[in-house]
Coordinates of C-alpha atoms and ligand atoms in Angstrom, one line a residue:
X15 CA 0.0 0.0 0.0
X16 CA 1.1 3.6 -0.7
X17 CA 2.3 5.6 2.2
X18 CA 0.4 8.6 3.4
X19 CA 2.6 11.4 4.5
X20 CA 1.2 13.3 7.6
X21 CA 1.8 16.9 7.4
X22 CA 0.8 19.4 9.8
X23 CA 0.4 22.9 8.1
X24 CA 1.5 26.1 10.1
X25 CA 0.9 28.7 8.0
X26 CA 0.8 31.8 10.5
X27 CA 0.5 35.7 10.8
X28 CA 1.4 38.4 7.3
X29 CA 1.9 37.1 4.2
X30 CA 2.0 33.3 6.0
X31 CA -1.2 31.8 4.7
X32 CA -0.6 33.2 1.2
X33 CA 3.2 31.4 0.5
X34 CA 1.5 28.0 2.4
X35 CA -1.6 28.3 0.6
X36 CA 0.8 27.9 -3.1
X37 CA 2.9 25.4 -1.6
X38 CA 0.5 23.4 -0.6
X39 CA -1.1 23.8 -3.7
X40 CA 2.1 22.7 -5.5
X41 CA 2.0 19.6 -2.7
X42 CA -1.1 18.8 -4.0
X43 CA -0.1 18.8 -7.8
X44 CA 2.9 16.1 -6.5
X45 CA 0.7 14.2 -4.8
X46 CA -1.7 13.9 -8.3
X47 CA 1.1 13.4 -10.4
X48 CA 2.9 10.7 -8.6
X49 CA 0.3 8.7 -6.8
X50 CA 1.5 10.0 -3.1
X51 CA -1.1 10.4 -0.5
X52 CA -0.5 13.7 1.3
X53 CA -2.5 14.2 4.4
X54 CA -2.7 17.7 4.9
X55 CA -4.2 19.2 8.7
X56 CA -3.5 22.5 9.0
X57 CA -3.8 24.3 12.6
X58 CA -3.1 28.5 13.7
X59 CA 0.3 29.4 15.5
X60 CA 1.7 32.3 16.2
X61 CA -0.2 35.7 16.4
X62 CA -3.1 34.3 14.7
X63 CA -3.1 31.3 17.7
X64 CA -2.7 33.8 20.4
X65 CA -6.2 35.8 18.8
X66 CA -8.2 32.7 18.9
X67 CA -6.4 31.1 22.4
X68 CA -4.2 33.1 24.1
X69 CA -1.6 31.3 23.4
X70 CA 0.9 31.3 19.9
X71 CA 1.5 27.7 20.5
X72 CA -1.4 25.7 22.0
X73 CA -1.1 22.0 23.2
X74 CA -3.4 20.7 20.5
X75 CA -0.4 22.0 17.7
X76 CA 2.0 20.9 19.2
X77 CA 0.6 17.3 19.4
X78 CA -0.3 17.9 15.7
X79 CA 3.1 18.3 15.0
X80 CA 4.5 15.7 17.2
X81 CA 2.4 13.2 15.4
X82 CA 2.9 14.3 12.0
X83 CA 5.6 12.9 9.4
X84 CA 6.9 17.0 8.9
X85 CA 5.8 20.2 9.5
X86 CA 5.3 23.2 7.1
X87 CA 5.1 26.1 8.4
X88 CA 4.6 29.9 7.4
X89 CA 6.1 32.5 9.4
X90 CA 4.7 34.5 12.7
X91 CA 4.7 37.9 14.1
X92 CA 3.6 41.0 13.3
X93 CA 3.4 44.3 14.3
X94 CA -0.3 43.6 16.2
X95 CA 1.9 41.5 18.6
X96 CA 5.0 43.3 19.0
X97 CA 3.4 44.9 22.5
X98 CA 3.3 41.5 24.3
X99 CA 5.5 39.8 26.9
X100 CA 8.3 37.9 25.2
X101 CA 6.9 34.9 27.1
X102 CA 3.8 34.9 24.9
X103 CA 5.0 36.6 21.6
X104 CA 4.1 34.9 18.1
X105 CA 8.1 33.8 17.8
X106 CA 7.6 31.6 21.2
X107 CA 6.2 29.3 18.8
X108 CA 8.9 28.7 16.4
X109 CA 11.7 28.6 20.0
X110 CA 9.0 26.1 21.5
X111 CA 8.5 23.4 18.0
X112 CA 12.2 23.7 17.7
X113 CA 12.7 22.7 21.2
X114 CA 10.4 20.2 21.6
X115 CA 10.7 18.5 18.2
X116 CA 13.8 18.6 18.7
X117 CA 15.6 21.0 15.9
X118 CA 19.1 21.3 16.1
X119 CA 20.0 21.8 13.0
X120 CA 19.1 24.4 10.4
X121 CA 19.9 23.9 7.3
X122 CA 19.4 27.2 5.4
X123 CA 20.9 26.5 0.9
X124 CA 21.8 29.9 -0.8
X125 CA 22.1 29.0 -3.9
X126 CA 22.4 31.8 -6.9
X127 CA 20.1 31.0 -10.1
X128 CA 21.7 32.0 -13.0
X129 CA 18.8 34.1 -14.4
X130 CA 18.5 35.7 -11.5
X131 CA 22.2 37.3 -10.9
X132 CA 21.3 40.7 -11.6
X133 CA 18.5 40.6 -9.3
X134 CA 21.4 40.7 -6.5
X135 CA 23.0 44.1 -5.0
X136 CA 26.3 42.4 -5.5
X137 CA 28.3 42.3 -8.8
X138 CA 27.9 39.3 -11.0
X139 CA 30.9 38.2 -10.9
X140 CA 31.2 38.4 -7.0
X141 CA 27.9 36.1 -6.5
X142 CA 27.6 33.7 -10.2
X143 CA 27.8 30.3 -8.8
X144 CA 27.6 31.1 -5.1
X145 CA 26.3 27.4 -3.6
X146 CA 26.7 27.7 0.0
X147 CA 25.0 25.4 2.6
X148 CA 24.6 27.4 6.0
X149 CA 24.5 25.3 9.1
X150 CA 22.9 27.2 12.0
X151 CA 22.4 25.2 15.2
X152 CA 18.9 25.7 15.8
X153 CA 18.5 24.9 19.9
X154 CA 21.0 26.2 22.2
X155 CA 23.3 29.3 22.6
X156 CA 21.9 32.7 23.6
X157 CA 18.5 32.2 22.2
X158 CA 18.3 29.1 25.2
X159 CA 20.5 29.6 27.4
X160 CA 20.2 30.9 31.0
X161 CA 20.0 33.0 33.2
X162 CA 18.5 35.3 31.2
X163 CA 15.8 37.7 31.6
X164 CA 15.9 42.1 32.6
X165 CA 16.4 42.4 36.1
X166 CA 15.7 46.0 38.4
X167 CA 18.2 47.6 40.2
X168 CA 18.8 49.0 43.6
X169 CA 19.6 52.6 42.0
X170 CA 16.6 52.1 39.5
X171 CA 18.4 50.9 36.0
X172 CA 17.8 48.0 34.6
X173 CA 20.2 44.7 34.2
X174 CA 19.7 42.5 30.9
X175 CA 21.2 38.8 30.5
X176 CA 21.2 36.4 28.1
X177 CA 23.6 33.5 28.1
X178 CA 25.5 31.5 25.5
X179 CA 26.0 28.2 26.2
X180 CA 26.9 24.7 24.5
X181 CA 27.8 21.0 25.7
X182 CA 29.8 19.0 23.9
X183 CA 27.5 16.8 22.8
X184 CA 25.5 20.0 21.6
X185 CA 28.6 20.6 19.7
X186 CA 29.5 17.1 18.4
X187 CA 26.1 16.4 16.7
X188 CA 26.3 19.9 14.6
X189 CA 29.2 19.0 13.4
X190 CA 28.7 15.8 12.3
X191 CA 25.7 17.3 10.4
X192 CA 28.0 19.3 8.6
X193 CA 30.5 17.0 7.9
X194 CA 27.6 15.0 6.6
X195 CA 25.8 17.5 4.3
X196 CA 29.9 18.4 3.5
X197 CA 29.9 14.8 2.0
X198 CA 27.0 14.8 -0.7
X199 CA 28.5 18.3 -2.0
X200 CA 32.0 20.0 -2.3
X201 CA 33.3 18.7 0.8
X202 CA 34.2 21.6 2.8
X203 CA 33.8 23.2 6.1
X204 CA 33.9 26.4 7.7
X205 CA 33.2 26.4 11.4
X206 CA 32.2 29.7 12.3
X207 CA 33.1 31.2 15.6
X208 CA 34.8 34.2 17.9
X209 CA 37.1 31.9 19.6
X210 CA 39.7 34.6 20.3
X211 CA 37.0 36.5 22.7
X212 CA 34.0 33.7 23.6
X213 CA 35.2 30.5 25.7
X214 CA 31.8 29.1 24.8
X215 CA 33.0 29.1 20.9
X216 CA 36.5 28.4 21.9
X217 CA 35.1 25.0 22.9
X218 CA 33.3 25.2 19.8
X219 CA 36.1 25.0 17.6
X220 CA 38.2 22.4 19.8
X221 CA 35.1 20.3 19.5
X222 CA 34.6 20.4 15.6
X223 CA 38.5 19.6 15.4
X224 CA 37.5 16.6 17.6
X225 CA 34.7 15.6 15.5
X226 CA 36.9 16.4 11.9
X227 CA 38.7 13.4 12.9
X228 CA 35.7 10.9 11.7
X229 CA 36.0 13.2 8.5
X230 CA 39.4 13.0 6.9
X231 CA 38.2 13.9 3.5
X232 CA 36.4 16.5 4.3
X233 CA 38.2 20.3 4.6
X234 CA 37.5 21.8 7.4
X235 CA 38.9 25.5 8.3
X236 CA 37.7 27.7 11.2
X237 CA 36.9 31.7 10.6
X238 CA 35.7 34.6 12.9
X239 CA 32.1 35.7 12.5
X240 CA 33.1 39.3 12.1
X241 CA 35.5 37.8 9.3
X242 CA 32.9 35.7 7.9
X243 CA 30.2 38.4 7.6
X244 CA 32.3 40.1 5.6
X245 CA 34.1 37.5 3.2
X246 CA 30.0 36.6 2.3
X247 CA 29.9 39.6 0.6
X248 CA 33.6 39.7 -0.1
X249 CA 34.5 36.3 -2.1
X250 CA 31.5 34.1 -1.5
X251 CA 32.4 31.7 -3.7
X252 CA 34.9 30.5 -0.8
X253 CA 32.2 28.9 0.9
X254 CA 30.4 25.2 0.9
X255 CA 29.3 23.8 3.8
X256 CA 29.4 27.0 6.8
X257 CA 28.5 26.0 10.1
X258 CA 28.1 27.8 12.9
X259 CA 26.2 28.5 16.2
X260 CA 22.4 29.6 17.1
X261 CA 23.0 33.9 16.8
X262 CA 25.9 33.6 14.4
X263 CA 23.9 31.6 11.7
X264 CA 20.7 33.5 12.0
X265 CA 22.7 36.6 11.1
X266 CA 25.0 35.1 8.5
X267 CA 22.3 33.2 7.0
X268 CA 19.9 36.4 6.7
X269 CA 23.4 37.8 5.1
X270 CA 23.8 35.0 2.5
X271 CA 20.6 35.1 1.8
X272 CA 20.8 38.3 0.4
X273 CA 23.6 37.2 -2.1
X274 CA 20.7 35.1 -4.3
X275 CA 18.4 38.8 -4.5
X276 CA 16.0 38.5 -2.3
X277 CA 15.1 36.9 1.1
X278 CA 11.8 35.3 -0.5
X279 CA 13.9 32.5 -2.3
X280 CA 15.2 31.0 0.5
X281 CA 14.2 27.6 2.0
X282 CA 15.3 25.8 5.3
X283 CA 14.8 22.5 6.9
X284 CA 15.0 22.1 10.5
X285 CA 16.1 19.0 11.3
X286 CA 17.9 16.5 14.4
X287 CA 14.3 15.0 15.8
X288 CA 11.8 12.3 14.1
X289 CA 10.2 15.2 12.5
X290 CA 11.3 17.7 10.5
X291 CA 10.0 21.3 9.9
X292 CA 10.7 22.8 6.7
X293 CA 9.9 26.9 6.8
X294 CA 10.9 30.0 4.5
X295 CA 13.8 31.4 6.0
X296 CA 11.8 35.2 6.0
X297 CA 9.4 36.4 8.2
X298 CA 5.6 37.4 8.1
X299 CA 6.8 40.5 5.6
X300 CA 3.6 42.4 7.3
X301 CA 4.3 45.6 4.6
X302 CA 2.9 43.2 1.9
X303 CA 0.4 41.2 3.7
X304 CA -2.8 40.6 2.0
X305 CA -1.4 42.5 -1.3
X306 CA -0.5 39.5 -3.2
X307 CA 2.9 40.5 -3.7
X308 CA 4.8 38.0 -1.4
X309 CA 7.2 35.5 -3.4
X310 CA 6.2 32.1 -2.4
X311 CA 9.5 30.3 -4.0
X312 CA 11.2 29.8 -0.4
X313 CA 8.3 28.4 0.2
X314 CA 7.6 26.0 -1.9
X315 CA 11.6 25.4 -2.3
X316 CA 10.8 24.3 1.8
X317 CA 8.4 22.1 0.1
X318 CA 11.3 20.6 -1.9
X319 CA 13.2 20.1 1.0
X320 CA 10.6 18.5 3.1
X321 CA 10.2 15.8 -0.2
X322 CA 13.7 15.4 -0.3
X323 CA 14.8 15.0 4.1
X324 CA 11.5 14.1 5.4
X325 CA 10.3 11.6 2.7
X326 CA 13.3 11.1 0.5
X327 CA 11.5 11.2 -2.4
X328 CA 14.2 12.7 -4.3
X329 CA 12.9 12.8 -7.9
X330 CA 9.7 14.6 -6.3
X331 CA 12.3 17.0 -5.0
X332 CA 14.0 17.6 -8.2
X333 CA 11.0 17.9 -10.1
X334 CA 10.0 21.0 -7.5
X335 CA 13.1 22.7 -8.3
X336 CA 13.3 22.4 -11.8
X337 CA 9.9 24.0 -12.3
X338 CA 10.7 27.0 -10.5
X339 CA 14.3 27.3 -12.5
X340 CA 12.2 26.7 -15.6
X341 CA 9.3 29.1 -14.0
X342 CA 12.6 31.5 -13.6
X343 CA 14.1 30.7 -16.8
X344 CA 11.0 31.8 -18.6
X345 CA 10.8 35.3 -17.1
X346 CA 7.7 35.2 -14.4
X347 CA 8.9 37.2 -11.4
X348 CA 7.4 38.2 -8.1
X349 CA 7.6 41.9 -7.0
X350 CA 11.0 41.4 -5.1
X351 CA 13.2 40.0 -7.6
X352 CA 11.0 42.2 -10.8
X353 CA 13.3 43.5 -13.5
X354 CA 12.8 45.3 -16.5
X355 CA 11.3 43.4 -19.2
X356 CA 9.9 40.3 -17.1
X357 CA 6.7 39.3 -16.3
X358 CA 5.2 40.5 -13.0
X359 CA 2.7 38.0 -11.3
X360 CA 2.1 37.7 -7.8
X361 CA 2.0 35.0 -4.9
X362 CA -0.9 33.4 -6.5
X363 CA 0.3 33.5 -10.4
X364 CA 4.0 32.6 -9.2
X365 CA 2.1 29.4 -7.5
X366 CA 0.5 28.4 -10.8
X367 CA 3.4 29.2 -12.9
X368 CA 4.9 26.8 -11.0
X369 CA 2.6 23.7 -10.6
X370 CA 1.7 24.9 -14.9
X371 CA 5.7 23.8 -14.7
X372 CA 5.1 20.4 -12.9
Ligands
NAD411 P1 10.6 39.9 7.1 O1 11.4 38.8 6.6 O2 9.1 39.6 7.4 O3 10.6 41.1 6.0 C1 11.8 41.8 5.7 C2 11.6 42.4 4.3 O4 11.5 41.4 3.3 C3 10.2 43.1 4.1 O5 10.4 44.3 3.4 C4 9.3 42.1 3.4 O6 8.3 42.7 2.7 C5 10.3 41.4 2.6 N1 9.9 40.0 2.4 C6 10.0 39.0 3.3 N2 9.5 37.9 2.7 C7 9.2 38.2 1.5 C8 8.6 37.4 0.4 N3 8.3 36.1 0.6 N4 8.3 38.0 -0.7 C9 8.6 39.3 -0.9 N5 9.2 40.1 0.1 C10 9.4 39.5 1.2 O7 11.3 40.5 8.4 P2 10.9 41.7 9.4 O8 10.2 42.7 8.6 O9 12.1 41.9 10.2 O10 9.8 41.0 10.4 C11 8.4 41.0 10.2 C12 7.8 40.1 11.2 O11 8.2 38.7 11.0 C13 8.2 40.4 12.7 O12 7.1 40.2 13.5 C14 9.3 39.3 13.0 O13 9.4 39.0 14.3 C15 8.7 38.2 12.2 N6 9.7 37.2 11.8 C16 9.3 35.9 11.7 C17 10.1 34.9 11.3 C18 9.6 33.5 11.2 O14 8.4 33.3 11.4 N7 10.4 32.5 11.0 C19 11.4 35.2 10.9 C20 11.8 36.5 10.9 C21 10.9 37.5 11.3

């Protein structure tokens, strides 16, 4: 008998439900195509939870997710929100399925398409052929690790803490993630850390030597964040496989992501637990919400990803992103990466440009 894939659907606040609702459609088309049974439930998180229960993450979602093969999810947050206690803020509900599924490891591609070169701020030259794999670990550091929290003083003033911390085993499983993903591609690693001033990240790099030593044929070299950030735009090309910690890699990813033209092409997969969750790397985007501008290609690249980690239906996966190269290739482009002489279409004509493709 066929296998049915659970998925629970998170699309979220902004522009959320709008990149879902096209990659679910595109889902949908793979499914029909191929014969796959996709067994979509779809459930609120985030600021649109926290209308209808207080909460952005209630108990019911998260068992959703739990039981589900992967999780697809939008993006959270919005401006409506921005007022509340951190402890009940729409992004609580990405910390919390990351946590409790789980997700160490983020694996964010930035990959330049050819067509789309110019669409960058960066010269063509600099960013034709970027391919880099950013490795953020997903569950510890600052974003986790305590004490934390703003604190009153005796003289009136205010103390704020947060924390970065990592185990070694924290340490070892990122890097053999990396050295993994390193294997299916060009085979290099670049741990990046601040070694010279945090102890935390010194024992970040002595533990990625440690780790290397399972790896002999993979390169691995070490580089400061501050130098990193800036050999990205620099010499991108450098880069293969980057790895780094929680604060570092939402930064540098954000940063490479830029490189390809615009944030809305970029997938991730969050991965370490039995289920996966597979996201567009942007945010709610709440200045376009509603306007059918948003650019649903990281979306439904996350899609690709899910087909590809989750299920490994690689072919599936392929098939996914050759339609939106081809999609690309024949000049349809969202708002965010228009140029002269293209055709304009929204989230929704983007979506069936795509599954047209398919
Ligand atoms: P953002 O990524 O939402 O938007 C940054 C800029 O990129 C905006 O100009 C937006 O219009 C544009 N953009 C983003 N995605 C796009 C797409 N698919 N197509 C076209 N343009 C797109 O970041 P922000 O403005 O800093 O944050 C907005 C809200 O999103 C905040 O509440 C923030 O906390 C939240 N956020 C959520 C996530 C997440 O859910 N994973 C990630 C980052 C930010």
């Amino acid at each position: 008998m066929a296998k049915n894939y659970k998925i629970a659907v998170l699309p979220g606040d902004g522009i959320g439900p709008e990149i879902v609702g096209e990659a679910v459609r595109v889902l949908k088309a793979i499914g029909k195509k191929n014969n796959i049974k996709f067994d979509l439930q779809e459930a609120l998180v985030g600021g649109a939870s926290i209308d209808k229960y207080g909460a952005p993450l209630t108990d019911e979602t998260l068992k959703l997710a739990k039981g589900s093969d992967a999780v697809l999810l939008g993006a959270v947050g919005g401006p409506k929100w921005e007022g509340l206690d951190y402890s009940i803020r729409p992004e609580r509900a990405l910390l919390a399925l990351r946590k409790e599924l789980g997700l160490f490891a983020n694996l964010r591609p930035a990959k330049i398409y050819p067509v789309l070169s110019d669409a960058s701020t960066l010269k063509k030259e600099i960013i034709d052929g970027v391919d880099i794999m950013v490795i953020r670990e997903l569950t510890g550091g600052l974003y986790f690790g305590t004490p934390k929290g703003v604190t009153k003083l005796p003289d009136g003033t205010e103390r704020g803490v947060n924390t970065m911390v990592y185990t070694t085993p924290e340490i070892e499983r990122i890097a053999r993630v990396a050295f993994d993903v390193a294997r299916k591609r060009r085979k290099k690693v670049t741990s990046v850390d601040k070694a010279n001033v945090l102890e935390t990240t010194e024992l970040w790099r002595k533990v990625v030597i440690k780790v290397h030593k399972d790896y002999q044929d993979i390169e691995l070299s070490h580089m400061y964040v501050d130098n990193c950030a800036m050999q990205l735009v620099r010499n991108p090309k450098q880069f293969d496989v980057i790895v780094t910690e929680n604060t570092f890699g939402d930064i540098l990813s954000d940063e490479a992501a830029m490189l390809t033209g615009s944030i809305g092409m970029l997938p991730s997969a969050s991965l370490g637990g039995k289920v996966g969750m597979y996201e567009p790397i942007h945010g709610s985007a709440p200045d376009i919400a509603g306007t059918d501008k948003a650019n649903p290609i990281a979306t439904i690249l996350s899609v690709a990803m899910m087909l590809r980690f989750s299920f490994d239906l690689t072919k599936e996966a392929d098939d996914v992103e050759r339609a939106v190269e081809s999609v690309l290739n024949k000049g349809y482009r969202t708002l965010d990466i228009n140029q002269p002489g293209m055709k304009l279409v929204g989230c929704k004509g983007m979506g069936e440009a795509i599954i047209g493709e398919l």
